[in-house]
Amino acid sequence: MTRDEIIQAFDRMRVWQRGDQRAVHKPLLVLFALAKVSPGSTAMMDWNEAEPRLKELLDEFGPDGSGQTRHYPFWHLKTDGLWKLEGPESILARPPSATPTLTELRSNHVRGGFPPSLLKALQDESQLVAAIARRIVEAHFPESIRGDVLAAVGLPDDLSTTPAEGEAVRRRDPAFREKVLLAYQYRCGVCGHDLRLGRQTIGLEAAHIKWFQAKGPDIVPNGLALCSLHHKIFDLGAFTILPENYQMVFSQHLNGSDEPARRMLAYHGAGLILPQSREYLPQPEFLEWHGKQVFKNPARQ
């Protein structure tokens, strides 16, 4: 396979999808495996080695509860032609739909990894690993947390890539940021941060409520003006906004020392600073998506 053919093979990786529900099991497994690629590295990893890290990654960056199905990608990625499994024939001979249980994978020490020819191609060109990893995080995670995802799997957060030949790219609306900031009068919808240097806003960003990677549209009702701190924790699921009254609700998983936690949780139960026109109000469908697909339950009372 050529370099572009390998990139396209990863691009075609089938990711479970039901409507607009998020599923990042395969992307996180592939990123975790890419981080292990180095000259002389072995192709296969034991499920018992991979399991705790995959659970941590899914708990941190996946939808609420997705860690419970952490074994699915380890079994199903082989149907994409990107993964090889080793273990007892009684397990491997099963049809793809007959996913082994966690106990079966553990007790039988099932191993998985990139097929030898693919592993060699990845080992021979480090920039190929970087290109694939960057494309995966760009396809499945918002910009605010991509560096965190890469660091968590053990990859550098300064990867670069170029489009594969013949690739169709969904383009962003370059005016989205300015429209959203104007709607919220250039201040954070959570804390009111509005610092400027001359005409330049400082630390103020336009956040998608329903992520662009989940086909969220570049329209103001799918946007929030947030300072960089609140943008990041919103994308990590530390808080969400109730669609019925625009009240902010924080997760029980958000913790810290007394003063930082007090400052952050002071906004729990408070209302979002609303945009200057009703036509810009966040649409309930986008807030509901965020509450189900990003927010880390349970919520604080």
Coordinates of N, CA, C and O in Angstrom, one line a residue, residues 41-151:
S41 N 9.4 -2.0 17.8 CA 8.3 -2.3 18.7 C 7.6 -3.6 18.2 O 7.6 -3.9 17.0
T42 N 7.0 -4.3 19.1 CA 6.2 -5.5 18.8 C 4.9 -5.2 18.3 O 4.3 -4.1 18.7
A43 N 4.3 -6.0 17.5 CA 3.0 -5.7 16.8 C 1.8 -5.9 17.8 O 0.9 -5.1 17.7
M44 N 1.9 -6.8 18.7 CA 0.7 -7.2 19.5 C 0.7 -6.7 20.9 O 1.8 -6.6 21.6
M45 N -0.4 -6.4 21.5 CA -0.6 -6.0 22.9 C -1.6 -6.9 23.5 O -2.7 -7.2 22.9
D46 N -1.4 -7.4 24.7 CA -2.3 -8.2 25.5 C -3.5 -7.3 25.9 O -3.3 -6.2 26.3
W47 N -4.7 -7.9 25.8 CA -5.9 -7.1 26.3 C -5.7 -6.6 27.7 O -6.1 -5.6 28.1
N48 N -5.1 -7.5 28.5 CA -4.9 -7.1 29.9 C -4.0 -5.9 30.1 O -4.1 -5.1 31.1
E49 N -3.2 -5.6 29.1 CA -2.3 -4.4 29.1 C -3.1 -3.2 28.6 O -3.0 -2.1 29.2
A50 N -3.9 -3.4 27.6 CA -4.6 -2.3 27.0 C -5.9 -1.9 27.7 O -6.2 -0.7 27.7
E51 N -6.5 -2.8 28.4 CA -7.8 -2.5 29.0 C -7.8 -1.3 30.0 O -8.7 -0.4 29.8
P52 N -7.0 -1.3 31.0 CA -7.1 -0.1 31.9 C -6.9 1.2 31.3 O -7.5 2.2 31.6
R53 N -6.0 1.3 30.3 CA -5.7 2.6 29.6 C -6.9 3.0 28.7 O -7.3 4.1 28.7
L54 N -7.5 2.0 28.0 CA -8.7 2.3 27.2 C -9.8 2.8 28.1 O -10.6 3.7 27.7
K55 N -10.0 2.1 29.2 CA -11.1 2.6 30.1 C -10.9 4.0 30.6 O -11.8 4.8 30.6
E56 N -9.6 4.3 30.9 CA -9.3 5.7 31.4 C -9.6 6.7 30.2 O -10.2 7.8 30.5
L57 N -9.2 6.4 29.0 CA -9.3 7.3 27.9 C -10.8 7.5 27.6 O -11.2 8.6 27.3
L58 N -11.6 6.4 27.6 CA -13.0 6.5 27.3 C -13.8 7.3 28.4 O -14.7 8.1 28.1
D59 N -13.4 7.0 29.7 CA -14.0 7.8 30.8 C -13.7 9.3 30.7 O -14.6 10.1 31.0
E60 N -12.5 9.6 30.2 CA -12.2 11.0 30.1 C -12.7 11.7 28.9 O -13.1 12.9 28.9
F61 N -12.6 11.0 27.7 CA -12.9 11.7 26.5 C -14.1 11.2 25.7 O -14.4 11.7 24.7
G62 N -14.7 10.1 26.2 CA -15.8 9.5 25.5 C -17.1 10.0 26.2 O -17.1 10.7 27.2
P63 N -18.3 9.6 25.6 CA -19.6 9.9 26.2 C -19.7 9.2 27.5 O -19.0 8.3 27.8
D64 N -20.6 9.7 28.3 CA -20.8 9.2 29.7 C -21.1 7.7 29.6 O -22.0 7.3 28.8
G65 N -20.4 6.9 30.3 CA -20.6 5.5 30.4 C -20.0 4.6 29.3 O -20.1 3.4 29.3
S66 N -19.2 5.3 28.3 CA -18.7 4.5 27.2 C -17.6 3.5 27.6 O -17.3 2.6 26.9
G67 N -17.0 3.8 28.8 CA -16.0 2.8 29.3 C -16.5 1.4 29.5 O -15.7 0.5 29.5
Q68 N -17.8 1.3 29.6 CA -18.3 -0.1 29.9 C -18.2 -0.9 28.6 O -18.3 -2.2 28.8
T69 N -18.1 -0.3 27.5 CA -17.9 -1.1 26.2 C -16.5 -1.0 25.7 O -16.3 -1.0 24.4
R70 N -15.5 -0.9 26.5 CA -14.2 -0.6 26.1 C -13.6 -1.7 25.3 O -12.6 -1.5 24.5
H71 N -14.1 -2.9 25.4 CA -13.6 -4.1 24.6 C -14.1 -4.2 23.2 O -13.5 -4.9 22.4
Y72 N -15.1 -3.4 22.9 CA -15.7 -3.5 21.5 C -14.7 -3.2 20.4 O -14.6 -4.0 19.4
P73 N -13.9 -2.1 20.5 CA -13.0 -1.8 19.4 C -11.9 -2.8 19.2 O -11.4 -3.1 18.1
F74 N -11.5 -3.3 20.3 CA -10.4 -4.3 20.3 C -10.8 -5.5 19.5 O -9.9 -6.1 18.8
W75 N -12.0 -5.9 19.5 CA -12.5 -7.0 18.7 C -13.0 -6.6 17.3 O -12.7 -7.3 16.4
H76 N -13.6 -5.5 17.2 CA -14.3 -5.1 15.9 C -13.3 -4.4 14.9 O -13.6 -4.3 13.7
L77 N -12.2 -3.8 15.4 CA -11.3 -3.1 14.5 C -10.8 -4.0 13.4 O -10.4 -3.6 12.3
K78 N -10.7 -5.3 13.6 CA -10.2 -6.2 12.6 C -11.0 -6.2 11.4 O -10.5 -6.5 10.3
T79 N -12.3 -5.9 11.4 CA -13.2 -5.9 10.2 C -12.9 -4.7 9.3 O -13.3 -4.7 8.2
D80 N -12.1 -3.8 9.8 CA -11.6 -2.6 9.0 C -10.3 -2.9 8.3 O -9.8 -2.1 7.5
G81 N -9.7 -4.1 8.5 CA -8.5 -4.5 7.9 C -7.3 -3.8 8.5 O -6.2 -3.8 7.9
L82 N -7.5 -3.2 9.7 CA -6.4 -2.4 10.3 C -5.9 -3.1 11.6 O -5.0 -2.6 12.2
W83 N -6.4 -4.3 11.9 CA -6.1 -4.9 13.2 C -6.0 -6.4 13.0 O -6.8 -7.0 12.2
K84 N -5.2 -7.0 13.8 CA -5.0 -8.4 13.8 C -5.2 -8.9 15.2 O -4.7 -8.3 16.2
L85 N -5.8 -10.1 15.4 CA -6.0 -10.6 16.7 C -5.3 -12.0 16.8 O -5.2 -12.7 15.8
E86 N -4.8 -12.3 18.0 CA -4.2 -13.6 18.3 C -4.8 -14.1 19.6 O -5.0 -13.3 20.5
G87 N -5.0 -15.4 19.6 CA -5.6 -16.0 20.8 C -6.1 -17.4 20.5 O -5.9 -17.9 19.4
P88 N -6.8 -18.0 21.4 CA -7.4 -19.3 21.2 C -8.3 -19.3 20.0 O -9.1 -18.4 19.8
E89 N -8.3 -20.4 19.2 CA -9.1 -20.5 18.0 C -10.6 -20.5 18.4 O -11.5 -20.0 17.6
S90 N -10.9 -21.0 19.6 CA -12.3 -21.0 20.0 C -12.9 -19.6 20.1 O -14.1 -19.4 20.0
I91 N -12.0 -18.6 20.4 CA -12.4 -17.2 20.4 C -12.4 -16.6 19.0 O -13.3 -15.9 18.5
L92 N -11.3 -16.7 18.3 CA -11.0 -16.1 17.0 C -12.0 -16.6 16.0 O -12.2 -15.8 15.0
A93 N -12.5 -17.8 16.0 CA -13.3 -18.4 15.0 C -14.8 -17.8 15.1 O -15.6 -18.1 14.2
R94 N -15.1 -17.0 16.1 CA -16.4 -16.5 16.2 C -16.7 -15.5 15.1 O -15.8 -14.8 14.6
P95 N -18.0 -15.3 14.7 CA -18.3 -14.3 13.7 C -18.1 -12.9 14.3 O -18.1 -12.7 15.6
P96 N -17.9 -11.9 13.5 CA -17.6 -10.5 14.0 C -18.7 -10.0 15.0 O -18.3 -9.3 16.0
S97 N -19.9 -10.4 14.9 CA -21.0 -9.9 15.8 C -20.9 -10.6 17.2 O -21.6 -10.1 18.1
A98 N -20.2 -11.7 17.3 CA -20.1 -12.4 18.6 C -19.0 -11.9 19.4 O -18.0 -12.5 19.6
T99 N -19.2 -10.7 20.0 CA -18.1 -10.0 20.7 C -17.8 -10.8 22.0 O -18.7 -11.0 22.8
P100 N -16.6 -11.1 22.3 CA -16.2 -11.8 23.5 C -16.5 -10.9 24.7 O -16.5 -9.6 24.6
T101 N -16.7 -11.4 25.9 CA -16.9 -10.7 27.1 C -15.5 -10.2 27.6 O -14.5 -10.6 27.2
L102 N -15.6 -9.2 28.5 CA -14.4 -8.8 29.1 C -13.6 -9.9 29.8 O -12.4 -10.0 29.7
T103 N -14.3 -10.8 30.5 CA -13.7 -11.9 31.1 C -13.0 -12.9 30.2 O -11.9 -13.3 30.4
E104 N -13.7 -13.1 29.0 CA -13.1 -14.0 28.0 C -11.8 -13.4 27.4 O -10.8 -14.1 27.2
L105 N -11.8 -12.1 27.2 CA -10.6 -11.5 26.6 C -9.5 -11.5 27.7 O -8.3 -11.8 27.3
R106 N -9.8 -11.3 28.9 CA -8.8 -11.3 30.0 C -8.2 -12.7 30.2 O -7.0 -12.9 30.2
S107 N -9.1 -13.7 30.4 CA -8.6 -15.0 30.8 C -7.9 -15.7 29.7 O -7.0 -16.6 29.9
N108 N -8.2 -15.4 28.4 CA -7.6 -16.0 27.3 C -6.4 -15.2 26.7 O -5.8 -15.6 25.7
H109 N -6.1 -14.1 27.4 CA -5.0 -13.3 27.0 C -5.0 -13.0 25.5 O -4.0 -13.2 24.8
V110 N -6.2 -12.6 25.0 CA -6.3 -12.2 23.5 C -5.4 -11.0 23.3 O -5.4 -10.0 24.0
R111 N -4.7 -11.0 22.2 CA -3.8 -10.0 21.8 C -4.2 -9.3 20.5 O -4.8 -10.0 19.6
G112 N -4.0 -8.0 20.4 CA -4.3 -7.3 19.2 C -3.3 -6.3 18.8 O -2.5 -5.8 19.6
G113 N -3.2 -6.0 17.5 CA -2.3 -5.0 17.0 C -2.4 -4.8 15.5 O -3.1 -5.5 14.9
F114 N -1.6 -3.9 15.0 CA -1.6 -3.6 13.6 C -1.0 -4.9 12.9 O 0.0 -5.5 13.4
P115 N -1.5 -5.3 11.7 CA -0.9 -6.4 10.9 C 0.5 -6.0 10.6 O 0.9 -4.9 10.5
P116 N 1.4 -7.1 10.5 CA 2.8 -6.8 10.3 C 3.2 -5.9 9.2 O 4.1 -5.0 9.3
S117 N 2.5 -6.0 8.0 CA 2.9 -5.1 6.9 C 2.5 -3.7 7.2 O 3.3 -2.8 6.8
L118 N 1.4 -3.5 7.8 CA 1.0 -2.1 8.2 C 1.9 -1.6 9.3 O 2.4 -0.4 9.2
L119 N 2.3 -2.4 10.3 CA 3.2 -1.9 11.3 C 4.5 -1.5 10.7 O 5.1 -0.5 11.1
K120 N 5.0 -2.3 9.8 CA 6.3 -2.0 9.2 C 6.3 -0.6 8.5 O 7.2 0.2 8.6
A121 N 5.2 -0.4 7.7 CA 5.0 0.9 7.0 C 5.0 2.1 8.0 O 5.6 3.1 7.8
L122 N 4.3 1.9 9.2 CA 4.3 2.9 10.2 C 5.6 3.1 10.8 O 6.0 4.2 11.2
Q123 N 6.4 2.0 11.1 CA 7.7 2.1 11.7 C 8.7 2.8 10.7 O 9.6 3.5 11.2
D124 N 8.5 2.6 9.4 CA 9.5 3.2 8.5 C 9.3 4.7 8.3 O 10.2 5.3 7.8
E125 N 8.1 5.2 8.6 CA 7.9 6.6 8.4 C 7.2 7.2 9.6 O 5.9 7.1 9.7
S126 N 7.9 7.9 10.4 CA 7.2 8.5 11.6 C 6.2 9.6 11.3 O 5.2 9.7 12.0
Q127 N 6.4 10.3 10.1 CA 5.5 11.3 9.7 C 4.1 10.7 9.3 O 3.1 11.4 9.4
L128 N 4.1 9.4 8.9 CA 2.9 8.8 8.6 C 2.0 8.6 9.9 O 0.8 8.8 9.8
V129 N 2.7 8.2 10.9 CA 2.0 8.0 12.2 C 1.4 9.4 12.6 O 0.3 9.5 13.0
A130 N 2.2 10.5 12.5 CA 1.7 11.8 12.8 C 0.5 12.2 12.0 O -0.4 12.8 12.5
A131 N 0.6 11.9 10.7 CA -0.5 12.3 9.8 C -1.8 11.6 10.2 O -2.9 12.2 10.2
I132 N -1.7 10.3 10.4 CA -2.9 9.6 10.8 C -3.5 10.0 12.1 O -4.7 10.2 12.2
A133 N -2.6 10.2 13.1 CA -3.1 10.6 14.4 C -3.8 12.0 14.4 O -4.8 12.2 15.0
R134 N -3.2 12.9 13.6 CA -3.8 14.3 13.5 C -5.1 14.2 12.9 O -6.1 14.8 13.3
R135 N -5.2 13.4 11.8 CA -6.5 13.3 11.1 C -7.6 12.7 12.0 O -8.8 13.1 11.9
I136 N -7.2 11.8 12.8 CA -8.2 11.1 13.7 C -8.7 12.1 14.8 O -9.9 12.2 15.0
V137 N -7.8 12.9 15.4 CA -8.2 13.8 16.4 C -9.0 15.0 15.8 O -10.0 15.5 16.4
E138 N -8.7 15.4 14.6 CA -9.4 16.4 13.9 C -10.8 16.0 13.5 O -11.8 16.7 13.5
A139 N -11.0 14.7 13.2 CA -12.3 14.1 12.8 C -13.2 13.9 14.0 O -14.4 13.9 13.8
H140 N -12.6 13.7 15.2 CA -13.5 13.2 16.3 C -13.5 14.1 17.6 O -14.3 13.9 18.5
F141 N -12.6 15.1 17.6 CA -12.5 15.9 18.8 C -12.4 17.4 18.5 O -11.7 17.8 17.5
P142 N -13.0 18.3 19.3 CA -12.9 19.7 19.0 C -11.4 20.2 19.3 O -10.7 19.6 20.1
E143 N -11.1 21.3 18.7 CA -9.7 21.8 18.8 C -9.3 22.1 20.3 O -8.1 21.9 20.6
S144 N -10.2 22.4 21.1 CA -9.9 22.8 22.5 C -9.3 21.7 23.3 O -8.6 21.9 24.3
I145 N -9.6 20.4 22.9 CA -9.1 19.3 23.7 C -8.2 18.3 22.9 O -7.8 17.3 23.4
R146 N -7.9 18.7 21.7 CA -7.1 17.7 20.9 C -5.7 17.5 21.5 O -5.2 16.3 21.5
G147 N -5.1 18.5 22.0 CA -3.8 18.3 22.6 C -3.9 17.4 23.8 O -3.0 16.6 24.1
D148 N -5.0 17.5 24.6 CA -5.1 16.7 25.8 C -5.3 15.2 25.4 O -4.8 14.3 26.0
V149 N -6.0 15.0 24.3 CA -6.2 13.6 23.8 C -4.9 13.0 23.4 O -4.6 11.9 23.8
L150 N -4.2 13.8 22.6 CA -2.9 13.3 22.1 C -1.9 13.0 23.3 O -1.2 12.0 23.3
A151 N -1.9 13.9 24.2 CA -1.0 13.7 25.4 C -1.4 12.5 26.2 O -0.5 11.8 26.7

